[in-house]
Amino acid sequence: MSSRQEQSTSEPPAGFDLSALLSGDHKAFEDMVRGESDRLYNVIRRIVRDDDEARSILQETFLQAFKRRGSFRRESKFTTWLYAIGINLARGAVRKLSRSAVLTAEEFERLQPQFVDGHVTGPVAQWKPDRMLERQELLDQVREAIERLPEDYRIVVTLRDIEEIPTPEVATILGISEGAVRVRVHRARQALKKLLDEYMA
Amino acid sequence: MSIFSRLRNLGRRELTCQDANTFLAAYLDGALDEQTSERFAKHINRCPTCSSYLNDYESTVDLSRATRVQNAPPELVAETLEFLRLRLKAED
């Protein structure tokens, strides 16, 4: 059994001058764009599930961040604030896209373990360690399963588990409490685990 | 049993599987207080079902992490910068 003490892994390489950026300096802004584009693109891409849409939202995110830089209050990291803008734009856009493969709320609920008097009811699948070895095929299964998660859950798994952003920072980005982040990511992990049971057990 | 009576009892009795399940995310965050952490470990060590579940739950987190894409399109930064330069110039 191991405890996972998370360090802040999300701080980008200190590649831009924040004060200059906030005073409108284009070079500082472009340095920030260079440093943040890839990772933010990947987060947005997970939400909208479309390459072209993700590029367009990435561009709009940076543009809005630059225009609204006067409202950045230094209460969080600049990148935390930037991610909140990007995720909000992505969420607005995702409503226009097909959601056919996404689990309904009922389907998602059925993937959660059930308890009676504190005990699990029904069989609990146990994963076979050798299934972890067929790496590429397995990762394709995992990607597909993540894509099927309802949006709120897909976002929290992307930020917390894929990008490894610490819980307090995810809470700030999403504007919810740390407890709510843990509940959400927990339910998402349980659903993912259940979706992978068929392949892994 | 209501959530309030469950919470009241939580401080006294041994954890159930459901209690342990509730603590999984906080456990992985290293956010459980010392006492709860000990009781959680005690339950996991005694309960093969929860021990196996924790193992597969951690594997799930590891697998999600392993899907991280490092390769955004190579032209992404150049395209984004070009878009921003045009837009900001237009607004000057």
GROMACS .gro file of C-alpha atoms in nm:
model
  293
    1MET     CA    1   0.000   0.000   0.000
    2SER     CA    2   0.147   0.332  -0.093
    3SER     CA    3   0.039   0.685  -0.020
    4ARG     CA    4   0.056   0.931  -0.304
    5GLN     CA    5   0.172   1.261  -0.165
    6GLU     CA    6   0.120   1.497  -0.452
    7GLN     CA    7   0.369   1.768  -0.518
    8SER     CA    8   0.275   2.059  -0.735
    9THR     CA    9   0.370   1.921  -1.074
   10SER     CA   10   0.164   2.167  -1.266
   11GLU     CA   11   0.378   2.478  -1.242
   12PRO     CA   12   0.494   2.546  -1.596
   13PRO     CA   13   0.856   2.620  -1.667
   14ALA     CA   14   0.895   2.981  -1.557
   15GLY     CA   15   0.911   3.099  -1.915
   16PHE     CA   16   0.732   3.430  -1.908
   17ASP     CA   17   0.739   3.761  -1.725
   18LEU     CA   18   0.402   3.788  -1.555
   19SER     CA   19   0.429   4.157  -1.463
   20ALA     CA   20   0.520   4.249  -1.820
   21LEU     CA   21   0.236   4.037  -1.953
   22LEU     CA   22  -0.012   4.204  -1.720
   23SER     CA   23   0.102   4.546  -1.833
   24GLY     CA   24   0.029   4.445  -2.194
   25ASP     CA   25   0.373   4.344  -2.322
   26HIS     CA   26   0.328   4.134  -2.636
   27LYS     CA   27   0.658   3.951  -2.601
   28ALA     CA   28   0.574   3.833  -2.249
   29PHE     CA   29   0.231   3.727  -2.373
   30GLU     CA   30   0.382   3.529  -2.661
   31ASP     CA   31   0.630   3.361  -2.424
   32MET     CA   32   0.334   3.249  -2.216
   33VAL     CA   33   0.151   3.122  -2.527
   34ARG     CA   34   0.459   2.922  -2.628
   35GLY     CA   35   0.490   2.767  -2.284
   36GLU     CA   36   0.124   2.682  -2.231
   37SER     CA   37  -0.014   2.591  -2.574
   38ASP     CA   38   0.053   2.217  -2.586
   39ARG     CA   39  -0.077   2.129  -2.244
   40LEU     CA   40  -0.381   2.353  -2.256
   41TYR     CA   41  -0.462   2.221  -2.605
   42ASN     CA   42  -0.459   1.866  -2.472
   43VAL     CA   43  -0.695   1.956  -2.188
   44ILE     CA   44  -0.936   2.137  -2.422
   45ARG     CA   45  -0.911   1.853  -2.676
   46ARG     CA   46  -1.028   1.608  -2.409
   47ILE     CA   47  -1.333   1.817  -2.339
   48VAL     CA   48  -1.447   1.895  -2.693
   49ARG     CA   49  -1.315   1.572  -2.851
   50ASP     CA   50  -1.241   1.745  -3.181
   51ASP     CA   51  -0.901   1.866  -3.307
   52ASP     CA   52  -1.015   2.170  -3.505
   53GLU     CA   53  -1.255   2.286  -3.237
   54ALA     CA   54  -0.978   2.249  -2.978
   55ARG     CA   55  -0.738   2.467  -3.182
   56SER     CA   56  -0.997   2.735  -3.223
   57ILE     CA   57  -1.087   2.737  -2.853
   58LEU     CA   58  -0.719   2.746  -2.758
   59GLN     CA   59  -0.672   3.061  -2.967
   60GLU     CA   60  -0.982   3.223  -2.822
   61THR     CA   61  -0.869   3.135  -2.469
   62PHE     CA   62  -0.538   3.318  -2.511
   63LEU     CA   63  -0.708   3.613  -2.675
   64GLN     CA   64  -0.958   3.646  -2.392
   65ALA     CA   65  -0.689   3.603  -2.129
   66PHE     CA   66  -0.490   3.887  -2.284
   67LYS     CA   67  -0.790   4.117  -2.314
   68ARG     CA   68  -0.913   4.040  -1.964
   69ARG     CA   69  -0.568   4.047  -1.799
   70GLY     CA   70  -0.679   4.351  -1.597
   71SER     CA   71  -0.923   4.129  -1.408
   72PHE     CA   72  -0.652   3.882  -1.299
   73ARG     CA   73  -0.616   3.939  -0.926
   74ARG     CA   74  -0.308   3.729  -0.843
   75GLU     CA   75  -0.521   3.525  -0.602
   76SER     CA   76  -0.419   3.216  -0.796
   77LYS     CA   77  -0.145   3.130  -1.040
   78PHE     CA   78  -0.190   3.292  -1.380
   79THR     CA   79  -0.211   2.948  -1.541
   80THR     CA   80  -0.490   2.843  -1.303
   81TRP     CA   81  -0.687   3.147  -1.416
   82LEU     CA   82  -0.602   3.070  -1.780
   83TYR     CA   83  -0.725   2.711  -1.748
   84ALA     CA   84  -1.053   2.829  -1.597
   85ILE     CA   85  -1.110   3.048  -1.906
   86GLY     CA   86  -1.020   2.765  -2.144
   87ILE     CA   87  -1.239   2.510  -1.972
   88ASN     CA   88  -1.537   2.745  -1.965
   89LEU     CA   89  -1.501   2.813  -2.337
   90ALA     CA   90  -1.462   2.442  -2.408
   91ARG     CA   91  -1.772   2.359  -2.206
   92GLY     CA   92  -1.971   2.616  -2.399
   93ALA     CA   93  -1.856   2.468  -2.728
   94VAL     CA   94  -1.906   2.105  -2.638
   95ARG     CA   95  -2.281   2.144  -2.624
   96LYS     CA   96  -2.284   2.187  -2.999
   97LEU     CA   97  -2.100   1.863  -3.065
   98SER     CA   98  -2.229   1.509  -3.083
   99ARG     CA   99  -2.258   1.341  -2.749
  100SER     CA  100  -2.371   1.003  -2.873
  101ALA     CA  101  -2.097   0.796  -2.711
  102VAL     CA  102  -2.116   0.968  -2.373
  103LEU     CA  103  -2.273   0.776  -2.087
  104THR     CA  104  -2.609   0.896  -1.961
  105ALA     CA  105  -2.639   0.986  -1.592
  106GLU     CA  106  -2.818   0.652  -1.530
  107GLU     CA  107  -2.554   0.451  -1.712
  108PHE     CA  108  -2.283   0.632  -1.516
  109GLU     CA  109  -2.461   0.561  -1.186
  110ARG     CA  110  -2.483   0.192  -1.265
  111LEU     CA  111  -2.102   0.180  -1.287
  112GLN     CA  112  -2.065   0.286  -0.919
  113PRO     CA  113  -2.024   0.010  -0.659
  114GLN     CA  114  -2.335  -0.061  -0.453
  115PHE     CA  115  -2.328  -0.109  -0.075
  116VAL     CA  116  -2.573  -0.262   0.171
  117ASP     CA  117  -2.494  -0.219   0.542
  118GLY     CA  118  -2.147  -0.099   0.448
  119HIS     CA  119  -2.067  -0.409   0.241
  120VAL     CA  120  -2.026  -0.429  -0.133
  121THR     CA  121  -2.308  -0.613  -0.305
  122GLY     CA  122  -2.247  -0.819  -0.615
  123PRO     CA  123  -1.919  -0.955  -0.745
  124VAL     CA  124  -1.608  -0.734  -0.750
  125ALA     CA  125  -1.392  -0.806  -1.051
  126GLN     CA  126  -1.021  -0.842  -0.986
  127TRP     CA  127  -0.784  -0.727  -1.258
  128LYS     CA  128  -0.529  -0.970  -1.397
  129PRO     CA  129  -0.178  -0.822  -1.373
  130ASP     CA  130  -0.075  -0.965  -1.711
  131ARG     CA  131  -0.340  -0.752  -1.883
  132MET     CA  132  -0.129  -0.446  -1.797
  133LEU     CA  133   0.141  -0.574  -2.030
  134GLU     CA  134  -0.046  -0.532  -2.357
  135ARG     CA  135   0.018  -0.166  -2.326
  136GLN     CA  136  -0.087  -0.007  -2.652
  137GLU     CA  137  -0.415  -0.193  -2.687
  138LEU     CA  138  -0.489  -0.127  -2.322
  139LEU     CA  139  -0.426   0.247  -2.350
  140ASP     CA  140  -0.663   0.262  -2.646
  141GLN     CA  141  -0.929   0.103  -2.426
  142VAL     CA  142  -0.858   0.356  -2.151
  143ARG     CA  143  -0.879   0.653  -2.391
  144GLU     CA  144  -1.209   0.525  -2.524
  145ALA     CA  145  -1.345   0.479  -2.172
  146ILE     CA  146  -1.241   0.833  -2.070
  147GLU     CA  147  -1.416   0.975  -2.378
  148ARG     CA  148  -1.739   0.809  -2.265
  149LEU     CA  149  -1.742   0.980  -1.925
  150PRO     CA  150  -1.998   1.257  -1.882
  151GLU     CA  151  -1.838   1.600  -1.923
  152ASP     CA  152  -1.794   1.698  -1.556
  153TYR     CA  153  -1.622   1.369  -1.485
  154ARG     CA  154  -1.410   1.377  -1.800
  155ILE     CA  155  -1.285   1.724  -1.708
  156VAL     CA  156  -1.186   1.629  -1.355
  157VAL     CA  157  -1.005   1.312  -1.469
  158THR     CA  158  -0.822   1.516  -1.733
  159LEU     CA  159  -0.706   1.778  -1.484
  160ARG     CA  160  -0.637   1.562  -1.180
  161ASP     CA  161  -0.528   1.223  -1.316
  162ILE     CA  162  -0.398   1.290  -1.667
  163GLU     CA  163  -0.239   1.632  -1.620
  164GLU     CA  164  -0.167   1.565  -1.249
  165ILE     CA  165  -0.279   1.909  -1.135
  166PRO     CA  166  -0.302   1.904  -0.751
  167THR     CA  167  -0.652   1.887  -0.599
  168PRO     CA  168  -0.651   2.243  -0.451
  169GLU     CA  169  -0.563   2.390  -0.791
  170VAL     CA  170  -0.828   2.182  -0.971
  171ALA     CA  171  -1.076   2.315  -0.714
  172THR     CA  172  -0.979   2.674  -0.801
  173ILE     CA  173  -0.995   2.611  -1.177
  174LEU     CA  174  -1.343   2.458  -1.152
  175GLY     CA  175  -1.471   2.690  -0.878
  176ILE     CA  176  -1.569   2.402  -0.646
  177SER     CA  177  -1.439   2.279  -0.308
  178GLU     CA  178  -1.152   2.033  -0.270
  179GLY     CA  179  -1.399   1.785  -0.122
  180ALA     CA  180  -1.619   1.817  -0.430
  181VAL     CA  181  -1.316   1.757  -0.655
  182ARG     CA  182  -1.237   1.437  -0.463
  183VAL     CA  183  -1.596   1.312  -0.477
  184ARG     CA  184  -1.612   1.379  -0.849
  185VAL     CA  185  -1.276   1.228  -0.935
  186HIS     CA  186  -1.355   0.928  -0.716
  187ARG     CA  187  -1.680   0.859  -0.898
  188ALA     CA  188  -1.509   0.906  -1.234
  189ARG     CA  189  -1.231   0.661  -1.139
  190GLN     CA  190  -1.483   0.404  -1.020
  191ALA     CA  191  -1.678   0.431  -1.345
  192LEU     CA  192  -1.357   0.401  -1.547
  193LYS     CA  193  -1.247   0.102  -1.347
  194LYS     CA  194  -1.581  -0.065  -1.408
  195LEU     CA  195  -1.569   0.014  -1.780
  196LEU     CA  196  -1.223  -0.146  -1.793
  197ASP     CA  197  -1.325  -0.452  -1.590
  198GLU     CA  198  -1.440  -0.633  -1.899
  199TYR     CA  199  -1.098  -0.596  -2.055
  200MET     CA  200  -0.888  -0.633  -1.742
  201ALA     CA  201  -1.056  -0.904  -1.533
  202MET     CA  202  -2.899   0.468   0.841
  203SER     CA  203  -2.882   0.842   0.782
  204ILE     CA  204  -2.561   1.010   0.680
  205PHE     CA  205  -2.555   1.193   1.017
  206SER     CA  206  -2.577   0.878   1.226
  207ARG     CA  207  -2.316   0.716   1.002
  208LEU     CA  208  -2.081   1.008   1.063
  209ARG     CA  209  -2.149   1.001   1.439
  210ASN     CA  210  -2.065   0.632   1.455
  211LEU     CA  211  -1.764   0.667   1.231
  212GLY     CA  212  -1.539   0.787   1.512
  213ARG     CA  213  -1.604   0.478   1.726
  214ARG     CA  214  -1.641   0.164   1.521
  215GLU     CA  215  -1.425  -0.009   1.266
  216LEU     CA  216  -1.455   0.117   0.912
  217THR     CA  217  -1.687  -0.068   0.677
  218CYS     CA  218  -1.605  -0.131   0.312
  219GLN     CA  219  -1.830   0.161   0.223
  220ASP     CA  220  -1.643   0.395   0.463
  221ALA     CA  221  -1.310   0.284   0.318
  222ASN     CA  222  -1.441   0.339  -0.033
  223THR     CA  223  -1.542   0.695   0.059
  224PHE     CA  224  -1.185   0.771   0.167
  225LEU     CA  225  -1.005   0.640  -0.142
  226ALA     CA  226  -0.954   0.973  -0.321
  227ALA     CA  227  -0.844   1.152  -0.002
  228TYR     CA  228  -0.612   0.862   0.074
  229LEU     CA  229  -0.441   0.889  -0.265
  230ASP     CA  230  -0.411   1.265  -0.213
  231GLY     CA  231  -0.242   1.202   0.123
  232ALA     CA  232  -0.519   1.414   0.274
  233LEU     CA  233  -0.647   1.180   0.549
  234ASP     CA  234  -0.569   1.279   0.908
  235GLU     CA  235  -0.343   1.042   1.097
  236GLN     CA  236  -0.618   0.865   1.288
  237THR     CA  237  -0.837   0.808   0.983
  238SER     CA  238  -0.537   0.699   0.784
  239GLU     CA  239  -0.459   0.432   1.046
  240ARG     CA  240  -0.815   0.307   1.051
  241PHE     CA  241  -0.821   0.303   0.670
  242ALA     CA  242  -0.497   0.101   0.660
  243LYS     CA  243  -0.635  -0.137   0.922
  244HIS     CA  244  -0.944  -0.203   0.714
  245ILE     CA  245  -0.748  -0.248   0.390
  246ASN     CA  246  -0.508  -0.493   0.556
  247ARG     CA  247  -0.794  -0.705   0.685
  248CYS     CA  248  -1.027  -0.693   0.387
  249PRO     CA  249  -0.912  -0.871   0.070
  250THR     CA  250  -1.199  -0.722  -0.133
  251CYS     CA  251  -1.105  -0.361  -0.048
  252SER     CA  252  -0.734  -0.434  -0.076
  253SER     CA  253  -0.783  -0.566  -0.428
  254TYR     CA  254  -1.019  -0.279  -0.510
  255LEU     CA  255  -0.760  -0.023  -0.395
  256ASN     CA  256  -0.499  -0.192  -0.610
  257ASP     CA  257  -0.714  -0.178  -0.925
  258TYR     CA  258  -0.829   0.176  -0.839
  259GLU     CA  259  -0.466   0.289  -0.826
  260SER     CA  260  -0.402   0.110  -1.156
  261THR     CA  261  -0.696   0.301  -1.305
  262VAL     CA  262  -0.534   0.631  -1.204
  263ASP     CA  263  -0.199   0.515  -1.344
  264LEU     CA  264  -0.362   0.414  -1.673
  265SER     CA  265  -0.536   0.749  -1.712
  266ARG     CA  266  -0.203   0.922  -1.656
  267ALA     CA  267  -0.042   0.695  -1.917
  268THR     CA  268  -0.285   0.819  -2.183
  269ARG     CA  269  -0.145   1.172  -2.159
  270VAL     CA  270  -0.065   1.297  -2.504
  271GLN     CA  271   0.266   1.478  -2.527
  272ASN     CA  272   0.246   1.552  -2.894
  273ALA     CA  273   0.018   1.844  -2.969
  274PRO     CA  274   0.029   1.929  -3.342
  275PRO     CA  275   0.377   2.069  -3.422
  276GLU     CA  276   0.236   2.378  -3.594
  277LEU     CA  277   0.006   2.458  -3.301
  278VAL     CA  278   0.215   2.730  -3.137
  279ALA     CA  279   0.301   2.905  -3.466
  280GLU     CA  280  -0.064   2.904  -3.576
  281THR     CA  281  -0.186   3.029  -3.241
  282LEU     CA  282   0.069   3.310  -3.234
  283GLU     CA  283  -0.022   3.414  -3.588
  284PHE     CA  284  -0.392   3.427  -3.498
  285LEU     CA  285  -0.322   3.633  -3.187
  286ARG     CA  286  -0.092   3.879  -3.367
  287LEU     CA  287  -0.355   3.942  -3.632
  288ARG     CA  288  -0.633   3.985  -3.380
  289LEU     CA  289  -0.438   4.209  -3.147
  290LYS     CA  290  -0.313   4.420  -3.438
  291ALA     CA  291  -0.667   4.460  -3.568
  292GLU     CA  292  -0.774   4.588  -3.229
  293ASP     CA  293  -0.488   4.833  -3.180
   0.00000   0.00000   0.00000
